[in-house]
XYZ file of C-alpha atoms in Angstrom:
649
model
C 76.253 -37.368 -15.001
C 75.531 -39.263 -11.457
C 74.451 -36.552 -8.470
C 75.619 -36.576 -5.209
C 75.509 -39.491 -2.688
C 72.836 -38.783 -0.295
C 72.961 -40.165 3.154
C 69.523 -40.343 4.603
C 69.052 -39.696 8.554
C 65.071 -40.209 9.064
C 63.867 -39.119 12.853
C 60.489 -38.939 14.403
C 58.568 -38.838 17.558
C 58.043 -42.350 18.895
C 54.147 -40.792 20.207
C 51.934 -38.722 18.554
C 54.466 -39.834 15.397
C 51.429 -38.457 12.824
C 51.088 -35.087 14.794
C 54.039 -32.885 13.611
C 53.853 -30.221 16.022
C 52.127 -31.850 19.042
C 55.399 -30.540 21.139
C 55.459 -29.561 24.968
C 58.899 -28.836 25.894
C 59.580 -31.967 27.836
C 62.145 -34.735 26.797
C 60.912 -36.752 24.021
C 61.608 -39.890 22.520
C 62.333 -40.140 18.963
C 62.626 -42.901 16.157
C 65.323 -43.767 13.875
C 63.995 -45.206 10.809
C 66.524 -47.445 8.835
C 66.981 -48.418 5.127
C 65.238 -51.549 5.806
C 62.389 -50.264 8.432
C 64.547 -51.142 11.381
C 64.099 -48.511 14.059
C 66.678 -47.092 16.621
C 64.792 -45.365 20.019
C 66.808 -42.829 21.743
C 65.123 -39.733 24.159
C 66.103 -36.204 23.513
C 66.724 -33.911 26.782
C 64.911 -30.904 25.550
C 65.122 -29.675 29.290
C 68.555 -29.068 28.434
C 68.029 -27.617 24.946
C 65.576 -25.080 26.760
C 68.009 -23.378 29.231
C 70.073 -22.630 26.172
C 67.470 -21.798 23.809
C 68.440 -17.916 24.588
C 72.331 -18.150 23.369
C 70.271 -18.956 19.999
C 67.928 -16.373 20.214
C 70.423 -13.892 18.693
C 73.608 -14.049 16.245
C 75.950 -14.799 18.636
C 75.789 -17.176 20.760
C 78.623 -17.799 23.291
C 81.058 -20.568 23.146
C 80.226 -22.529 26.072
C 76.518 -22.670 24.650
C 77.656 -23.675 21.380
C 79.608 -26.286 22.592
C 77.267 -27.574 25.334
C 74.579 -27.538 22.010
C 77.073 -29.500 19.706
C 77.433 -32.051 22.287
C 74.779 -32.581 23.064
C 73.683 -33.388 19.457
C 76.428 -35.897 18.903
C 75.265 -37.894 22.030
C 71.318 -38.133 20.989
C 72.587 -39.372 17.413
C 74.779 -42.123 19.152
C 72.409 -43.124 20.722
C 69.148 -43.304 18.436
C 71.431 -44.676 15.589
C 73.388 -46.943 18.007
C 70.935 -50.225 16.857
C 71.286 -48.899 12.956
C 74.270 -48.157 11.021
C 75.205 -45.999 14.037
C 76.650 -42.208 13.884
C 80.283 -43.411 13.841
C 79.567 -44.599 10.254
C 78.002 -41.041 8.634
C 81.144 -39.126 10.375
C 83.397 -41.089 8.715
C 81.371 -41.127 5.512
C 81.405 -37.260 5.719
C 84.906 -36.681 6.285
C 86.107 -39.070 4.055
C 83.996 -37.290 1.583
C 85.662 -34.262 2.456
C 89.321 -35.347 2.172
C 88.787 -37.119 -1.275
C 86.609 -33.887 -2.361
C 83.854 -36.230 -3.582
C 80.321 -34.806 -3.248
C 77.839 -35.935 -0.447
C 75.176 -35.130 0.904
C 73.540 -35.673 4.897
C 69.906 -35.388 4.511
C 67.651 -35.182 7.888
C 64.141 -35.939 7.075
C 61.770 -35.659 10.090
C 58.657 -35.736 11.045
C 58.333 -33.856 14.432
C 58.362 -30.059 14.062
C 60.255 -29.138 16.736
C 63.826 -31.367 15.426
C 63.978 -28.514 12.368
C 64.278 -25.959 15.745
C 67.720 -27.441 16.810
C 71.053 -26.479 15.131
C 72.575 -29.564 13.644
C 75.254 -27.656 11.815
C 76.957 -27.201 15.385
C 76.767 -31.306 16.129
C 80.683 -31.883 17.320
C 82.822 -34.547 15.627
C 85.114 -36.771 16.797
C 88.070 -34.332 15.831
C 86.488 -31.593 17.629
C 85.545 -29.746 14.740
C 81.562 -28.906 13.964
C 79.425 -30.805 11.639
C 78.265 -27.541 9.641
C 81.702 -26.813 8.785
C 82.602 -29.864 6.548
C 83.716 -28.255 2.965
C 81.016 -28.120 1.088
C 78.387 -28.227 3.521
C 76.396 -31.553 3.204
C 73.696 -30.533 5.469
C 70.149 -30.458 4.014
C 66.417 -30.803 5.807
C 63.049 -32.243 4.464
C 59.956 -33.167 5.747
C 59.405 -36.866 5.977
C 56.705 -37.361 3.455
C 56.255 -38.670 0.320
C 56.217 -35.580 -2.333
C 58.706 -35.960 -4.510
C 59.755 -33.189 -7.028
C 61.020 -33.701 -11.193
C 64.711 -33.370 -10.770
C 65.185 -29.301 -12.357
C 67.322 -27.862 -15.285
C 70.472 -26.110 -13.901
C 69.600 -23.485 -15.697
C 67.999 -20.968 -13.003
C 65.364 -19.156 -15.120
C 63.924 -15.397 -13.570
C 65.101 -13.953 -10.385
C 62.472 -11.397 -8.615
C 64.234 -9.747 -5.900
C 61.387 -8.166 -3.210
C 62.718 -6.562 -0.439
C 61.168 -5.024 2.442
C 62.665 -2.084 4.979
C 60.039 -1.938 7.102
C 61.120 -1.145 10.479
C 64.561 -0.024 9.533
C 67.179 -0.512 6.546
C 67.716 -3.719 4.911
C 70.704 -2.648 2.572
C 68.502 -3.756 -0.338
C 71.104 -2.033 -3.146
C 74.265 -3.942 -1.891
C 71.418 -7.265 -2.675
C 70.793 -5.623 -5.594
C 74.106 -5.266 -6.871
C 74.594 -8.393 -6.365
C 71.945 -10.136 -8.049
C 72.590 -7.557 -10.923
C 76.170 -8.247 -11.214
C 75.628 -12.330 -11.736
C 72.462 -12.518 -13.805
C 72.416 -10.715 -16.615
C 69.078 -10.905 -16.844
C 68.112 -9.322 -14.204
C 66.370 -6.123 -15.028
C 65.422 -4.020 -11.795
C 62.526 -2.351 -13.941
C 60.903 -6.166 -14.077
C 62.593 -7.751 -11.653
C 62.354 -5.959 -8.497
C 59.291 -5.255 -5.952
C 60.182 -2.569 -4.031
C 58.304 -2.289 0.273
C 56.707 -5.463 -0.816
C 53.283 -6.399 0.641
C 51.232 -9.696 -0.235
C 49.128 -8.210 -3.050
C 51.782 -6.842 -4.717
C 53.628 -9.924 -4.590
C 50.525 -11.576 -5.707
C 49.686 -9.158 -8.794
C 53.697 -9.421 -10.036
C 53.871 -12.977 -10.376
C 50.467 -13.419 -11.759
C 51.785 -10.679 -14.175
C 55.193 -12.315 -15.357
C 52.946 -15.524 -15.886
C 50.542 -14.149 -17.808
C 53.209 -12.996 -19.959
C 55.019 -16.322 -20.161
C 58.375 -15.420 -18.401
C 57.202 -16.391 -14.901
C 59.930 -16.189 -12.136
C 61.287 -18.922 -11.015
C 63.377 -18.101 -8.189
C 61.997 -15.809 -5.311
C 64.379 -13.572 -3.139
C 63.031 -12.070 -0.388
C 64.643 -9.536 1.734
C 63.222 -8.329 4.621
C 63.560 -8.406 8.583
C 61.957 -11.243 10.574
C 61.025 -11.464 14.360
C 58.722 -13.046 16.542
C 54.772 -12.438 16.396
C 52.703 -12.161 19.362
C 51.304 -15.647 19.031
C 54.748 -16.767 19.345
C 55.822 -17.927 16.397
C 57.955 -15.952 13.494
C 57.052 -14.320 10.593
C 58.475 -11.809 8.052
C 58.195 -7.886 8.701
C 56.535 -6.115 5.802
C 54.209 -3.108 5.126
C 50.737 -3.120 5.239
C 49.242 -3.155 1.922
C 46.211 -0.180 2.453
C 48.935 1.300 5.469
C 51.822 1.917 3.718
C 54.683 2.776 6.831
C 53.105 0.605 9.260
C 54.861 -2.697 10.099
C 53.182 -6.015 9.499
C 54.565 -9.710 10.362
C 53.593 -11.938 7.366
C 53.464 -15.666 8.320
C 53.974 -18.679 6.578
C 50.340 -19.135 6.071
C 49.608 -16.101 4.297
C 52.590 -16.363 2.244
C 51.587 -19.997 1.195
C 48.019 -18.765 0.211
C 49.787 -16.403 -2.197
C 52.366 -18.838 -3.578
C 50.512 -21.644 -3.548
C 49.176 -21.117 -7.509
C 52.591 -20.085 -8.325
C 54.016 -23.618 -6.576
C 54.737 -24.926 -9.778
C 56.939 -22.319 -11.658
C 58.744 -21.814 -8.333
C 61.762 -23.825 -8.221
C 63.582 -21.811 -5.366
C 63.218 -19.457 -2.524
C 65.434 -17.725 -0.686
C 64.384 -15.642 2.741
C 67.310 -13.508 3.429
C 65.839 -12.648 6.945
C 66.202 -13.295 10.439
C 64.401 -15.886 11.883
C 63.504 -16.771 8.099
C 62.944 -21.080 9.691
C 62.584 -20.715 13.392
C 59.824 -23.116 13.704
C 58.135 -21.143 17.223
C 58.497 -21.093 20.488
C 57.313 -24.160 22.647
C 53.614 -24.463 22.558
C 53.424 -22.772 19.304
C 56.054 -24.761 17.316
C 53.839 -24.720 14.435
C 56.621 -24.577 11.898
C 58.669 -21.139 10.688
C 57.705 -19.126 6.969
C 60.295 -21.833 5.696
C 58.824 -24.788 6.734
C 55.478 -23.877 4.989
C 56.726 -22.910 2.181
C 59.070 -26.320 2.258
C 55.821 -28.185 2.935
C 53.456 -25.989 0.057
C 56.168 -28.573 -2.626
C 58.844 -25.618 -3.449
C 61.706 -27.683 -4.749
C 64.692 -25.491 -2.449
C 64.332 -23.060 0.307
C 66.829 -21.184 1.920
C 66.646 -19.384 5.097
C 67.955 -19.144 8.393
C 66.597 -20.464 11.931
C 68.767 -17.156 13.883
C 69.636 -13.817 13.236
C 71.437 -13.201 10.586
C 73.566 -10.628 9.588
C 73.434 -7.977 6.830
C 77.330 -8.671 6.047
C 76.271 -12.559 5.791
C 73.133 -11.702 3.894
C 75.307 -10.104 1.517
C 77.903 -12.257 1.443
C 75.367 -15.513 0.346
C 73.907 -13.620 -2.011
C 76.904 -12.741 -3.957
C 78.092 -16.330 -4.170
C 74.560 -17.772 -4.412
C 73.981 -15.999 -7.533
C 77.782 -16.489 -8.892
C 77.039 -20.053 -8.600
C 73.695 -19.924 -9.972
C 74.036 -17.560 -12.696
C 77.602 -17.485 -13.852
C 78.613 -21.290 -12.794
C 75.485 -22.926 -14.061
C 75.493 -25.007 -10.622
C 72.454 -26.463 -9.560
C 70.801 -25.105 -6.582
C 71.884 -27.305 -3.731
C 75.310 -26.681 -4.965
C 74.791 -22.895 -5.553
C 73.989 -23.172 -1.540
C 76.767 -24.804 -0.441
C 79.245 -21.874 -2.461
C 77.224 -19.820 -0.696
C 77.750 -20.982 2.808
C 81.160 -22.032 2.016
C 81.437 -17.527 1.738
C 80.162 -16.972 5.002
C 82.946 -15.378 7.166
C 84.434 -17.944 9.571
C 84.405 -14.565 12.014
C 80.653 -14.778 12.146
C 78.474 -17.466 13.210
C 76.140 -17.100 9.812
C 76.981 -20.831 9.171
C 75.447 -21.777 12.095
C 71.263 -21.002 10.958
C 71.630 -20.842 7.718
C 69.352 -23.694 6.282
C 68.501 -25.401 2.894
C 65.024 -27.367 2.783
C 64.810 -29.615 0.218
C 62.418 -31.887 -1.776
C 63.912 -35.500 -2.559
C 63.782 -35.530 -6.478
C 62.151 -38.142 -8.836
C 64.333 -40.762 -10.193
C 63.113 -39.628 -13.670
C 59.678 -37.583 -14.428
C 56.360 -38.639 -14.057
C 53.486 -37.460 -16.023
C 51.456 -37.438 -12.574
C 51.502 -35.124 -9.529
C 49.988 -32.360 -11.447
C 48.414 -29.400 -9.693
C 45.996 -28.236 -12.207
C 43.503 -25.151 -11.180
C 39.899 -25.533 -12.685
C 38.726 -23.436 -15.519
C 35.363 -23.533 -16.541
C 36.657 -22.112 -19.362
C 39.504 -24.802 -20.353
C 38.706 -28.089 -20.396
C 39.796 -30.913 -17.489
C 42.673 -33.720 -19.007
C 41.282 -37.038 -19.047
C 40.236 -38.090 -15.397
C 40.942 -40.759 -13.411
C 38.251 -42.922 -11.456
C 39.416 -41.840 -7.949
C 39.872 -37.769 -8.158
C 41.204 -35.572 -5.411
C 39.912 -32.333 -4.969
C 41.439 -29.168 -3.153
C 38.476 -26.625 -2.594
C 40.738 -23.245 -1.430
C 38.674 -20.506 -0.797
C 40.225 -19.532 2.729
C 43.481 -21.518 2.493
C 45.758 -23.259 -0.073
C 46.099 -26.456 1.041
C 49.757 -27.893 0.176
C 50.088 -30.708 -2.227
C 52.506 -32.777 0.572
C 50.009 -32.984 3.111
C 47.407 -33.964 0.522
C 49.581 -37.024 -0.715
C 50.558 -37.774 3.022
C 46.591 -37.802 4.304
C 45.789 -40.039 1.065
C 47.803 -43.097 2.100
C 48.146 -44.332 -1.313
C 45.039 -44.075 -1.869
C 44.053 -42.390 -6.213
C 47.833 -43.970 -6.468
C 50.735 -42.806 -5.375
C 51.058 -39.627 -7.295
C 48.121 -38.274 -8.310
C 46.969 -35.449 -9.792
C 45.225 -32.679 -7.987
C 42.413 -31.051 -9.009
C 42.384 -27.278 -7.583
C 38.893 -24.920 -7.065
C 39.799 -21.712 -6.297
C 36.401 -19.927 -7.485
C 37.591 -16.170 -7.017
C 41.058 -16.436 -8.061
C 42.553 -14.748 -4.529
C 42.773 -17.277 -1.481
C 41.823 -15.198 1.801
C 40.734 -15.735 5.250
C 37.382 -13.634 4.850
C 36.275 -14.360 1.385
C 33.385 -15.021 0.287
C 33.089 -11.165 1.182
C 29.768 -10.139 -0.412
C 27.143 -11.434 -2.867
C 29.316 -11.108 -5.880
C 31.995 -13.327 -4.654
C 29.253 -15.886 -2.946
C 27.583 -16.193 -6.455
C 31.137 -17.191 -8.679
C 31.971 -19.225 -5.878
C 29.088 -21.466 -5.570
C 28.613 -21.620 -9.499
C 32.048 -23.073 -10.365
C 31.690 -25.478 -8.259
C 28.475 -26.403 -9.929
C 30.673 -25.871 -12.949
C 33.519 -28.684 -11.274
C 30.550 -31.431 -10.647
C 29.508 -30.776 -14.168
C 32.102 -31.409 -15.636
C 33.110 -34.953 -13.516
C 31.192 -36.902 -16.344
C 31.021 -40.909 -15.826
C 34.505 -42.200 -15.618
C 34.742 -40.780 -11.886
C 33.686 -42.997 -9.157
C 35.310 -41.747 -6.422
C 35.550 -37.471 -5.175
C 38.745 -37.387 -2.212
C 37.686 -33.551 -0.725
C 39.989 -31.503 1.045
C 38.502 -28.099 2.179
C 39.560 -24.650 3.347
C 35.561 -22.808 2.323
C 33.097 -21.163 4.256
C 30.634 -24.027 5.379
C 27.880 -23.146 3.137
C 30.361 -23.739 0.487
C 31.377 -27.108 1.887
C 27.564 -28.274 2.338
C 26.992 -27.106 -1.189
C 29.667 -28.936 -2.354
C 28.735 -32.357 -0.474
C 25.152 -31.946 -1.930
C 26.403 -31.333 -5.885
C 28.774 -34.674 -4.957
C 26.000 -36.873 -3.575
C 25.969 -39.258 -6.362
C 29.327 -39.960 -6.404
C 31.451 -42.116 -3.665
C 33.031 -39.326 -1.855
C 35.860 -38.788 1.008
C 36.090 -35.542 2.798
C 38.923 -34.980 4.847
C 39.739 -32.406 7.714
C 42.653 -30.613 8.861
C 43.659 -31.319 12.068
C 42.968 -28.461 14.838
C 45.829 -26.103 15.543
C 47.469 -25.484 12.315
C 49.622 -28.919 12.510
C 49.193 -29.396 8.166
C 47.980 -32.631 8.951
C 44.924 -33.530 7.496
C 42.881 -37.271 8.153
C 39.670 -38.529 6.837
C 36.746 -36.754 8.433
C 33.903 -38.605 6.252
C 33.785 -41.607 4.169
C 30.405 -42.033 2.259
C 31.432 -46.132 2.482
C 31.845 -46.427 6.281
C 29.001 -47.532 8.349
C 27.912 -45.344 10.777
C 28.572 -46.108 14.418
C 26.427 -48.049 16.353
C 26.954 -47.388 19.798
C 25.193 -44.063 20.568
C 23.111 -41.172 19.175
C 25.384 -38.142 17.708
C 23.161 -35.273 17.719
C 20.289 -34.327 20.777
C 17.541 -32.295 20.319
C 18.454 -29.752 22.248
C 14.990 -27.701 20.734
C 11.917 -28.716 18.838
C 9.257 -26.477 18.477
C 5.837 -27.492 18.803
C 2.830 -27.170 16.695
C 2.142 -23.827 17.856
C 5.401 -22.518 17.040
C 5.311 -24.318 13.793
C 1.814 -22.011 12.728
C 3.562 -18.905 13.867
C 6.177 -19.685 11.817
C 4.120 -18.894 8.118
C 6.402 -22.190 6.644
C 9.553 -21.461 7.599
C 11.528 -23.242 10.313
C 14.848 -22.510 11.437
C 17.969 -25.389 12.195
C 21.263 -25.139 13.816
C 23.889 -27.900 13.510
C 26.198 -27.066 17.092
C 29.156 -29.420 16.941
C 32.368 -28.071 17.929
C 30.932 -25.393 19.335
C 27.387 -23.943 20.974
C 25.793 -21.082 19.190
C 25.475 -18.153 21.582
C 21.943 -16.835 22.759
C 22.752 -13.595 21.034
C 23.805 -14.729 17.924
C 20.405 -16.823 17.509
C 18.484 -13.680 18.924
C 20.464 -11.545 16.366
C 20.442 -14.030 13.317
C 16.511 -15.038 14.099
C 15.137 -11.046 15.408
C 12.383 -10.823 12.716
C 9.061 -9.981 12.958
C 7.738 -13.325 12.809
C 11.574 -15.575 13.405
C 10.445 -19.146 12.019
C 10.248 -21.812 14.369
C 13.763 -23.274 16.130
C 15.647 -27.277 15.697
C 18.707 -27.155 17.497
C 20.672 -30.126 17.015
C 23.830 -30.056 19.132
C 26.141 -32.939 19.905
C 25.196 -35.398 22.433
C 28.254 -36.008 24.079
C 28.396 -32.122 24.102
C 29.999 -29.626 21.671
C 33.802 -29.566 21.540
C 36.865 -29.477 19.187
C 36.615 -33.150 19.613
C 33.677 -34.901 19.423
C 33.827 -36.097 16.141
C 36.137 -38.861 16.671
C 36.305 -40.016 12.555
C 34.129 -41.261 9.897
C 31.659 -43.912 12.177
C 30.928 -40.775 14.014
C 30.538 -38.557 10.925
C 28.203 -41.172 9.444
C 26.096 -41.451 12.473
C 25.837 -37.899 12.042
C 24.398 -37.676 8.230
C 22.098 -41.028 8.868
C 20.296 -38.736 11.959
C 20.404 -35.721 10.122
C 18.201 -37.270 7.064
C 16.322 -38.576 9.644
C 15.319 -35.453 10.982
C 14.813 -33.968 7.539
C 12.269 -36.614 6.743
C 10.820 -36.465 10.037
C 9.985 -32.677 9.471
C 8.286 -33.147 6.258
C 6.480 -36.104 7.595
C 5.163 -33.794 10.749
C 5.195 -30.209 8.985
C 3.661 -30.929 5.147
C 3.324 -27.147 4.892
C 7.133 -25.840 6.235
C 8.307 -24.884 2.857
C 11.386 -23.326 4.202
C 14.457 -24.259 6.463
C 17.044 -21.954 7.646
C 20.296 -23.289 8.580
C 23.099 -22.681 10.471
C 25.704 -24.404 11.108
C 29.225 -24.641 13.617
C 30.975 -28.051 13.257
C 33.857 -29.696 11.072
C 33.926 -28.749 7.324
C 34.174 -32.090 6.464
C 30.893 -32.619 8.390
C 29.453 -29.699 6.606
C 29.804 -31.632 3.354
C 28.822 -35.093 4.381
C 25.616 -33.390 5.558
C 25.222 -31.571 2.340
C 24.687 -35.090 0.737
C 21.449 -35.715 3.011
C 19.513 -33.061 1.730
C 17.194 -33.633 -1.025
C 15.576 -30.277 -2.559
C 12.952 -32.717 -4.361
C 11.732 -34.104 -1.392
C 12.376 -31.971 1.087
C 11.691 -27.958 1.785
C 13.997 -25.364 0.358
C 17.111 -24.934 2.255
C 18.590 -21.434 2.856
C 22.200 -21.171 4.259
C 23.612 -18.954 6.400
C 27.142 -18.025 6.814
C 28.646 -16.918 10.359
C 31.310 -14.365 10.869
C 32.400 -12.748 14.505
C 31.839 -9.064 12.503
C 28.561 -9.607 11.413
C 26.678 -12.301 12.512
C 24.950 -15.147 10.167
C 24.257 -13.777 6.796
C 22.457 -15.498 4.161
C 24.507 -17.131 1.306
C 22.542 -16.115 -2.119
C 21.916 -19.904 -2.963
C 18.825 -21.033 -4.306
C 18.663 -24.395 -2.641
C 18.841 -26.296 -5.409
C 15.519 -25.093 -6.720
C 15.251 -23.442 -9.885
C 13.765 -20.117 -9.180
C 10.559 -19.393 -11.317
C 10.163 -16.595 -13.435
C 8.640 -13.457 -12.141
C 5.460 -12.752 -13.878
C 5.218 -9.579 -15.865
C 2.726 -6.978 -15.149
């Protein structure tokens, strides 16, 4: 049976068009993209959108504001589709749809953060009436990239229903009920997580996976409200503080879900502020844009407050549709927004993200997690990595910072050493040890057809040099995630590109002299100071020994910043000097037998610098790993040297 007709309305920012969430405030102009690459240029008065940015700041804003919003809409679509199709033609489209009760859909795919901030549903037609009240509702937001999902069974599969009253009640038995009452499956025993925190949510679906009934739909009640950083987040529990309010972003809720990514094929945030994308300056993108970016087929959320009646209300029907009609889960939405009360203003932030589907199934786009323990499918010659010790990093980006390049679907090789993805991890020895091993392990296990490694890395630096060293005989592209949180990521290093010729990258900024070198016993400490200078105390705190080895400091010669490393020339530049250096130490200092290193710059720097260090010919590197709570600390790695034996007594 044919789906839906889907019209396609694709906007972005005509500059900084590759930066999603490079957004001031000030009016913009935006893009049009038509079917045949034509473009439409109209600019967007967000001056205008900011003086009524409060009447949307809670669930009811007045009519005046509503209307000022709704016109406002409808003239910035005139006008950037005025050279294309023009707006005139979706209206009629839509309401033609709607009188002849045939099934259509209005898709907005952009690629500027700040456009999923703005209300469409309230965009006024030429009868008066507003755009998110078309029966069903055809409105539905993606990201303009290139994932594409399978297209999913009806059939729903496992509901977990986790609900949080943190801060105050949440009616999570009328949700209950609901859910209960449609699914028959639904078993609260199983099925429900009760004052849910991130591990528990982590340890439940690892759980129903491990017993081959994973979930496959994720309902998450809660409250949601603004963070201090400005953006929104969900309001749970701590996890070791039970009673004491948390906000959960997207972030960490992405680290968690990102191994579950492919069993998910829904999620619905039955909060308030559930896809508010931030307040201007930190418009990084809501809980349901990162989950809508990590590849979940269907999200569901809403960018306002929304209330518990309407909470209820979509979950009754949502579940009706889902469980009792069979309906797929685009339609299951719009039965559920077609519910909302026409006394509320629910229908106004109530969202659904989607994920353009395949036009049939591909065996590629795979997300497969290394096992040293299960053996890798047969590999291709270009392989992408994701090595997610700190952060997941979400399949769309990946495919959207690739280009093409390993084809356009490719599989995704995932190293997640300890299992858990967490901002402070490696946190001792134990975890430092697994960590670098598998990746040993992952090298290993590349045998000959592989030509060609394309990195992308959220580890600890050591990790990342490590990495780049165990890679060194293979072609190899490391890429880097932009500063700021934007999710996009661009090619840091490229082992092919020819380093720049214009000027030096690094400047001795110390070099110790012979003198220091004999004090030193053989060992001689190096600092790599890139995006940012190392402080006097941490050296004095990292280097107060007895005898502290002699000092290198190699810092950036246009001086350290967030930006000096302007792409892969500079990069290059970067690893040529840095062998340099190494051989120039062995050359001067036969007898240094140990080098100490620490390093602040770029991760993908950290691994194309990892490839200049030979353990055969040069001396033993140690590594050292920097946190603000504890200084450098060094990583238990052997430098590549096989440790000899100790000699029994």
């Amino acid at each position: 049976m044919p789906g839906p007709r889907i019209l396609t309305i694709e906007l972005g920012r005509l500059e900084q068009a590759n930066v999603p969430h490079a957004f001031d405030g000030k009016p913009q102009k935006y893009f049009a993209r038509g079917a045949k690459g034509q473009l439409g240029v109209a600019e967007f008065p967000w001056n205008e959108v900011e003086k009524l940015r409060p009447e949307f700041q809670h669930a009811a804003p007045t009519a005046a504001a509503r209307k000022q919003m709704g016109d406002l809409l409808r003239r910035f679509l005139e006008s950037v589709l005025k050279e294309l199709d023009g707006w005139a033609f979706y209206e009629k489209a839509l309401l033609d749809a709607e009188a002849k009760k045939t099934s259509l859909r209005l898709r907005f795919r952009f690629s500027a953060g700040e456009l999923f901030g703005l209300p469409w549903a309230l965009t006024t037609l030429r009868n008066g009436r507003s755009l998110g009240f078309i029966k069903p509702n055809p409105l539905q937001l993606e990201w303009a990239n290139d994932l594409r999902v399978p297209q999913t069974s009806p059939s729903h599969g496992r509901v977990l229903f986790a609900w949080s009253n943190a801060e105050e009640d949440v009616s999570e038995d009328l949700h209950r009920e609901a859910i209960q009452k449609a699914c028959p499956g639904f078993n609260p025993e199983q099925d429900e997580l009760k004052h849910v925190t991130l591990d528990s949510l982590r340890d439940t679906l690892e759980k129903a996976r491990q017993e081959g009934r994973p979930f496959r739909i994720l309902h998450i009640l809660c409250h949601g409200g603004p963070t201090p950083g400005g953006t929104f987040g969900l309001v749970w529990t701590a996890h070791h503080r039970p009673g004491r309010p948390i906000h959960v972003d997207g972030d960490s809720l992405c680290n968690v879900l990102g191994p579950f990514q492919c069993d998910l094929q829904a999620v619905v945030l039955s909060a308030c502020h559930g896809s508010n994308p931030g307040q201007v300056g930190s418009m990084f993108g809501g809980v349901a844009h990162d989950l809508h970016r990590l590849g979940i087929p269907a999200v569901i959320a809403s960018m306002m407050p929304l209330t518990i009646n309407g909470s209820i209300q979509m979950a009754e029907a949502l579940y009706d549709a889902l469980c009792q009609k069979k309906l797929p889960i685009d339609e299951a939405f719009q039965k559920a927004h077609e519910a909302l009360s026409p006394s509320s203003l629910d229908w106004i932030p109530l969202q659904f993200f989607t994920l353009s589907p395949l036009a049939e199934t591909r065996s590629g786009g795979r997300r497969i997690v290394f096992s040293p323990d299960e053996p890798l499918p047969e590999l291709p010659e270009e392989l992408v990595v994701s090595y997610e010790v700190n952060f997941t990093v979400p399949p769309p980006a990946i495919i959207e910072a690739l280009e093409g390049r390993a084809g356009e679907d490719p599989d995704i090789v995932v190293l997640q050493p300890l299992g858990a993805v967490a901002d402070d991890l490696p946190r001792n020895s134990r975890q430092w040890r697994p960590a670098i091993e598998q990746a040993d392990q992952l090298v290993d296990a590349l045998g000959t057809r592989v030509s060609m490694v394309h990195l992308f890395g959220r580890a600890p630096l050591p990790l990342m040099f490590h990495l780049g060293w165990r890679l060194s005989r293979w072609k190899l592209r490391v890429y880097q995630e932009e500063r700021g949180r934007t999710g996009r990521w661009t090619c840091g290093y490229d082992s092919m590109q020819e380093p720049s010729p214009e000027e030096r990258f690094f400047r001795e900024q110390a070099w110790p002299d012979s003198e220091a070198r004999r004090a030193a016993a053989g060992r001689l400490a190096m600092t790599i100071e890139v995006n940012l200078s190392i402080h006097p105390e941490e050296l004095a705190k990292w280097l107060g020994t007895k005898n502290p080895p002699a000092l290198v400091r190699l810092v950036a010669a246009r001086g350290t910043s967030h930006t000096v490393v302007r792409g892969p020339m500079d990069t290059a530049r970067a690893v040529d000097e840095f062998r340099a250096y190494l051989d120039r130490i062995h050359a001067e200092w036969p007898d240094v037998r140990e080098v100490w290193l620490a390093m602040a710059c770029p991760a993908s720097l950290a691994a194309a610098l990892g490839r200049a260090y030979n353990p055969k010919t040069q001396a033993t590197f140690r590594l050292f790993n920097f946190r603000k709570s504890e200084g450098y600390v060094e990583v238990p790695w052997t430098g590549g040297v096989t440790p000899k034996p100790r000699r029994r007594s």
